[in-house]
Amino acid sequence: MNRIIRNTQQETNMSLDDTSHPGRPGPDELVPSRYALKVGEIDVLVVSDGVLPLPTAMLAHNADPAVRAAWLHDMFLPPDAFDWALNVVVVRSGGKTILIDAGLGADPDLHLPRAGQLIKRLEAAGIDLASVTDLVLTHMHMDHIGGLLVDGVKERLRPDLRIHVAAAEVKFWESPDFSHTSMPPGFPDALRSAAKRFVNAYHNHLRQFDEEHEVAPGVVVRRTGGHTPGHSVVRLASAGDALTFAGDAVFAVGFDQPDWHNGFEHDPEEAARVRVRLLRELAETGEMLVATHLPFPSVGRVAVAGDTFRWVPAFWDY
Ligand SMILES: [Zn+2]
């Protein structure tokens, strides 16, 4: 099934590449890659950076492989590897344009060519990089900062761009500990190098916060720790509506199996506590959730089902 979709998409892209669209930034894509909604007065746009095929063992390196295989089977997912979504959010509030995370960018060594689409898709959505006033980073893993490292991107950003990130995150990457993670070969080095290149390139733009910071009216970033020591979530609240962008605090498997350790988590036990606390909060308040790696457009709510949770996707609003 996956293979058929992929081939169709390649063929479609090829045929569209041959067609010129004067005045447009790039070829149209048949698969939607952005979804807009409002949270009170705040404009929100979820943009897909593409997908990231990863081995399924990374979903749960502390789980019995047979139980993990059964979960994948029940979810109609392939047993060995599947595509993680990669969502980025653009927020407009109080005259500011805020980008939350920046996608994977381009790292040819990791063979992930289907991710790293953010810059192209922002252009297709009519969002000029020079209009971005603030950037919020949930954490400094490559799939959240890599878009900023693509050739030519820094030059197109504003010289007064503010990048909000937890101080604990910047500190962590000075000497990162990978001893509790479980990643495919090559990933730890790639992540170390991306974080280093990011700090070198953008240190003048960094606005570090300790626990919490209001970036714009109703846009608050809050450190959770767990996934990485400075991992943060962003809560948007306006006129009685609220939505939390949870970064990597929640993965697709995290509703049924909140205690499963994801291979990218640097402190998996704390990450599980953070996840359960956040899901409980959201289930209680009924507020919306968007997370980096939930299936696009990743807008939904959380219900409690005994000791586990249930993901309730929002109905698309056309
Ligand atoms: Zn991630």
Coordinates of C-alpha atoms and ligand atoms in Angstrom, one line a residue:
M1 CA 0.0 0.0 0.0
N2 CA 2.7 2.4 1.1
R3 CA 4.7 1.6 -2.0
I4 CA 1.8 2.3 -4.3
I5 CA 1.2 5.7 -2.8
R6 CA 4.9 6.6 -2.9
N7 CA 5.2 5.7 -6.6
T8 CA 2.1 7.6 -7.5
Q9 CA 3.5 10.7 -5.7
Q10 CA 6.8 10.4 -7.5
E11 CA 5.2 10.2 -10.8
T12 CA 2.9 13.1 -10.0
N13 CA 5.8 15.3 -8.8
M14 CA 7.7 14.4 -12.0
S15 CA 4.8 15.4 -14.3
L16 CA 4.2 18.6 -12.3
D17 CA 7.8 19.5 -12.5
D18 CA 7.5 19.7 -16.2
T19 CA 4.6 22.2 -15.9
S20 CA 5.5 25.8 -15.3
H21 CA 3.3 28.0 -13.0
P22 CA 4.3 31.6 -13.6
G23 CA 4.3 33.6 -10.5
R24 CA 4.1 30.6 -8.2
P25 CA 6.9 29.5 -5.9
G26 CA 6.9 25.9 -6.9
P27 CA 4.9 23.0 -8.2
D28 CA 1.6 22.2 -6.5
E29 CA 1.4 19.1 -4.4
L30 CA -1.6 16.8 -4.6
V31 CA -1.2 15.7 -1.0
P32 CA -2.2 18.5 1.4
S33 CA 0.7 19.7 3.5
R34 CA -0.8 22.5 5.5
Y35 CA -3.9 22.9 7.7
A36 CA -5.1 26.2 9.2
L37 CA -7.2 26.8 12.3
K38 CA -7.9 29.5 14.8
V39 CA -7.5 29.4 18.6
G40 CA -9.5 32.3 19.7
E41 CA -7.8 35.3 18.1
I42 CA -4.6 33.4 17.3
D43 CA -4.0 32.1 13.8
V44 CA -2.4 28.6 13.6
L45 CA -1.0 26.8 10.6
V46 CA 0.2 23.3 10.8
V47 CA 2.8 22.6 8.1
S48 CA 4.2 19.2 7.3
D49 CA 7.9 19.0 6.9
G50 CA 7.4 15.5 5.3
V51 CA 7.9 12.1 6.8
L52 CA 10.7 10.3 8.4
P53 CA 11.0 6.5 7.9
L54 CA 12.4 5.0 11.1
P55 CA 12.7 1.4 12.5
T56 CA 9.8 0.4 14.6
A57 CA 12.0 -0.8 17.5
M58 CA 12.6 2.9 18.3
L59 CA 9.0 3.2 19.3
A60 CA 9.5 1.1 22.4
H61 CA 13.0 -0.1 23.2
N62 CA 11.8 -1.2 26.7
A63 CA 8.8 -3.3 25.3
D64 CA 8.6 -7.0 24.7
P65 CA 9.1 -7.3 20.9
A66 CA 6.1 -9.5 20.6
V67 CA 3.9 -7.0 22.3
R68 CA 5.3 -4.2 20.1
A69 CA 4.7 -6.3 17.0
A70 CA 1.1 -6.9 18.1
W71 CA 0.5 -3.2 18.6
L72 CA 1.9 -2.5 15.1
H73 CA -0.3 -5.2 13.7
D74 CA -3.4 -3.8 15.4
M75 CA -2.6 -0.4 14.0
F76 CA -2.3 -1.8 10.4
L77 CA 1.4 -0.6 10.4
P78 CA 4.3 -2.4 8.8
P79 CA 6.4 -4.5 11.3
D80 CA 9.9 -3.1 10.6
A81 CA 9.8 0.6 9.7
F82 CA 7.1 3.2 9.2
D83 CA 6.9 6.9 8.4
W84 CA 6.7 9.3 11.3
A85 CA 5.0 12.5 10.5
L86 CA 7.0 15.7 11.0
N87 CA 4.8 18.7 11.8
V88 CA 5.8 22.3 12.3
V89 CA 3.5 25.1 13.4
V90 CA 3.2 28.8 12.4
V91 CA 1.4 31.1 14.8
R92 CA 0.3 34.7 14.4
S93 CA -0.6 36.6 17.5
G94 CA -0.2 40.3 18.6
G95 CA 1.5 41.3 15.3
K96 CA 4.2 38.6 15.6
T97 CA 4.7 35.6 13.3
I98 CA 6.1 32.7 15.3
L99 CA 7.5 29.5 13.8
I100 CA 7.5 26.6 16.3
D101 CA 10.4 24.3 15.3
A102 CA 12.0 24.1 11.9
G103 CA 11.9 20.6 10.5
L104 CA 14.7 18.3 9.5
G105 CA 16.5 20.3 6.8
A106 CA 18.8 18.3 4.6
D107 CA 21.3 15.6 5.8
P108 CA 22.2 13.4 2.9
D109 CA 24.1 11.0 5.2
L110 CA 20.9 10.0 6.9
H111 CA 19.0 9.1 3.7
L112 CA 15.8 10.8 4.7
P113 CA 14.9 12.6 1.5
R114 CA 11.2 12.8 2.1
A115 CA 11.6 15.1 5.1
G116 CA 13.0 18.7 5.0
Q117 CA 10.1 20.2 2.9
L118 CA 9.3 23.0 5.3
I119 CA 11.0 26.0 3.6
K120 CA 9.4 25.1 0.2
R121 CA 6.0 24.6 1.9
L122 CA 6.2 27.9 3.8
E123 CA 6.8 29.6 0.5
A124 CA 3.9 27.7 -1.1
A125 CA 1.7 29.0 1.8
G126 CA 2.8 32.6 1.1
I127 CA 4.9 32.8 4.2
D128 CA 8.1 34.8 3.6
L129 CA 11.0 33.8 6.0
A130 CA 11.7 37.5 6.5
S131 CA 8.2 37.9 8.1
V132 CA 9.1 35.4 10.9
T133 CA 9.7 37.5 14.0
D134 CA 10.2 34.7 16.5
L135 CA 11.1 31.1 16.5
V136 CA 10.4 28.7 19.4
L137 CA 12.3 25.5 19.7
T138 CA 10.8 22.6 21.6
H139 CA 14.3 21.1 21.7
M140 CA 17.4 20.9 19.6
H141 CA 17.2 17.5 17.9
M142 CA 18.0 17.8 14.2
D143 CA 14.4 17.1 13.1
H144 CA 13.4 20.3 14.9
I145 CA 16.3 22.7 14.0
G146 CA 17.6 21.3 10.7
G147 CA 15.5 23.6 8.5
L148 CA 17.6 26.5 9.9
L149 CA 20.8 24.9 8.7
V150 CA 19.8 24.6 5.1
D151 CA 22.1 26.7 2.8
G152 CA 20.8 30.2 2.3
V153 CA 18.1 30.1 5.0
K154 CA 19.9 32.1 7.6
E155 CA 20.5 34.9 5.1
R156 CA 16.7 35.1 4.4
L157 CA 15.8 35.4 8.1
R158 CA 15.5 38.8 9.8
P159 CA 18.7 40.0 11.5
D160 CA 16.6 40.7 14.7
L161 CA 14.9 37.2 14.7
R162 CA 14.5 36.0 18.3
I163 CA 14.9 32.3 18.9
H164 CA 13.4 31.1 22.2
V165 CA 14.8 28.0 23.7
A166 CA 15.2 26.7 27.3
A167 CA 18.5 27.5 28.8
A168 CA 18.7 23.8 30.0
E169 CA 18.6 22.7 26.3
V170 CA 21.5 24.9 25.2
K171 CA 23.5 23.7 28.2
F172 CA 22.7 20.0 27.5
W173 CA 24.1 20.1 24.0
E174 CA 27.4 21.4 25.2
S175 CA 28.1 17.8 26.3
P176 CA 25.0 15.6 25.5
D177 CA 24.4 12.3 27.1
F178 CA 23.1 9.6 24.8
S179 CA 23.5 6.6 27.2
H180 CA 19.7 6.1 27.7
T181 CA 18.7 6.6 24.0
S182 CA 18.3 3.8 21.4
M183 CA 18.8 5.3 17.9
P184 CA 19.9 3.9 14.5
P185 CA 23.6 4.0 13.7
G186 CA 24.8 7.5 12.7
F187 CA 22.0 9.4 14.5
P188 CA 23.8 10.4 17.7
D189 CA 26.7 11.9 15.7
A190 CA 24.3 13.6 13.3
L191 CA 22.3 15.1 16.2
R192 CA 25.4 16.3 18.0
S193 CA 26.8 17.9 14.9
A194 CA 23.5 19.6 14.0
A195 CA 23.1 21.1 17.5
K196 CA 26.6 22.4 17.4
R197 CA 26.2 23.9 14.0
F198 CA 23.0 25.5 15.1
V199 CA 24.5 27.2 18.2
N200 CA 27.5 28.4 16.1
A201 CA 25.2 29.9 13.5
Y202 CA 22.5 31.4 15.7
H203 CA 24.0 32.2 19.1
N204 CA 23.3 35.9 18.7
H205 CA 19.6 35.2 18.2
L206 CA 19.1 33.0 21.2
R207 CA 16.7 34.2 23.9
Q208 CA 17.0 31.6 26.7
F209 CA 14.3 31.1 29.3
D210 CA 14.4 29.0 32.5
E211 CA 10.9 27.5 33.0
E212 CA 8.4 29.6 31.1
H213 CA 8.2 32.5 28.7
E214 CA 5.4 34.4 27.0
V215 CA 6.5 34.8 23.4
A216 CA 3.4 36.8 22.3
P217 CA -0.1 37.4 23.7
G218 CA -1.4 33.9 24.6
V219 CA 1.6 32.1 23.4
V220 CA 3.5 30.6 26.3
V221 CA 6.5 28.2 26.0
R222 CA 7.1 26.0 29.1
R223 CA 9.9 23.6 29.8
T224 CA 8.9 20.0 30.6
G225 CA 12.3 18.2 30.4
G226 CA 12.2 14.4 29.8
H227 CA 12.7 13.9 26.1
T228 CA 15.7 16.2 26.5
P229 CA 16.5 18.3 29.6
G230 CA 15.2 21.5 28.0
H231 CA 12.3 20.0 26.1
S232 CA 9.4 22.4 26.1
V233 CA 5.8 22.6 25.0
V234 CA 3.9 25.7 23.7
R235 CA 0.4 26.5 24.8
L236 CA -1.7 28.8 22.8
A237 CA -4.7 30.3 24.6
S238 CA -7.2 32.9 23.5
A239 CA -10.8 33.7 24.1
G240 CA -11.5 30.5 25.9
D241 CA -9.8 28.3 23.3
A242 CA -6.5 26.5 23.9
L243 CA -4.1 24.3 22.0
T244 CA -0.8 22.8 23.1
F245 CA 2.0 22.0 20.7
A246 CA 3.6 19.1 22.5
G247 CA 6.8 18.7 20.5
D248 CA 8.2 15.2 21.2
A249 CA 6.4 14.7 24.6
V250 CA 3.8 12.5 22.8
F251 CA 4.2 10.0 19.9
A252 CA 1.5 8.0 18.0
V253 CA 2.1 5.0 20.3
G254 CA 2.0 7.2 23.5
F255 CA -1.8 7.0 24.0
D256 CA -2.1 3.3 24.1
Q257 CA 1.3 2.7 25.7
P258 CA 2.4 5.9 27.5
D259 CA 5.2 4.0 29.3
W260 CA 7.0 2.8 26.2
H261 CA 10.4 4.4 25.9
N262 CA 11.0 6.1 22.6
G263 CA 14.6 5.7 21.3
F264 CA 15.1 9.5 21.0
E265 CA 14.4 10.1 24.7
H266 CA 17.5 11.1 26.6
D267 CA 15.7 10.4 30.0
P268 CA 13.0 7.9 29.0
E269 CA 11.5 7.5 32.5
E270 CA 11.1 11.2 33.0
A271 CA 9.8 11.5 29.4
A272 CA 7.1 9.0 30.3
R273 CA 6.1 10.9 33.4
V274 CA 5.9 14.1 31.4
R275 CA 3.8 12.4 28.8
V276 CA 1.3 11.0 31.3
R277 CA 1.0 14.3 33.1
L278 CA 0.4 16.2 29.9
L279 CA -2.1 13.7 28.5
R280 CA -4.0 13.7 31.8
E281 CA -4.2 17.5 31.8
L282 CA -5.4 17.6 28.2
A283 CA -8.0 14.9 28.8
E284 CA -9.3 16.9 31.8
T285 CA -9.5 20.2 30.0
G286 CA -10.5 19.0 26.5
E287 CA -7.9 21.4 25.0
M288 CA -6.5 20.6 21.6
L289 CA -3.2 18.9 21.0
V290 CA -0.8 19.0 18.1
A291 CA 2.5 17.1 18.3
T292 CA 5.5 16.9 16.0
H293 CA 5.2 13.2 15.1
L294 CA 1.5 12.6 15.2
P295 CA -0.1 12.0 11.8
F296 CA -0.6 15.2 9.9
P297 CA -2.4 17.5 10.5
S298 CA -2.2 16.2 14.1
V299 CA -5.0 18.3 15.5
G300 CA -7.1 16.5 18.0
R301 CA -8.0 15.9 21.6
V302 CA -7.2 13.3 24.3
A303 CA -9.7 11.0 26.1
V304 CA -8.8 8.8 29.1
A305 CA -9.5 5.1 28.8
G306 CA -8.6 3.6 32.2
D307 CA -4.8 3.7 32.6
T308 CA -4.3 4.6 29.0
F309 CA -5.5 7.3 26.6
R310 CA -7.3 7.6 23.4
W311 CA -6.4 10.0 20.5
V312 CA -9.5 11.7 19.1
P313 CA -8.7 13.5 15.9
A314 CA -10.5 16.8 15.2
F315 CA -12.8 16.7 12.2
W316 CA -11.3 18.6 9.3
D317 CA -13.0 22.0 8.9
Y318 CA -13.0 23.0 5.3
Ligands
ZN1 ZN 11.4 14.8 16.9

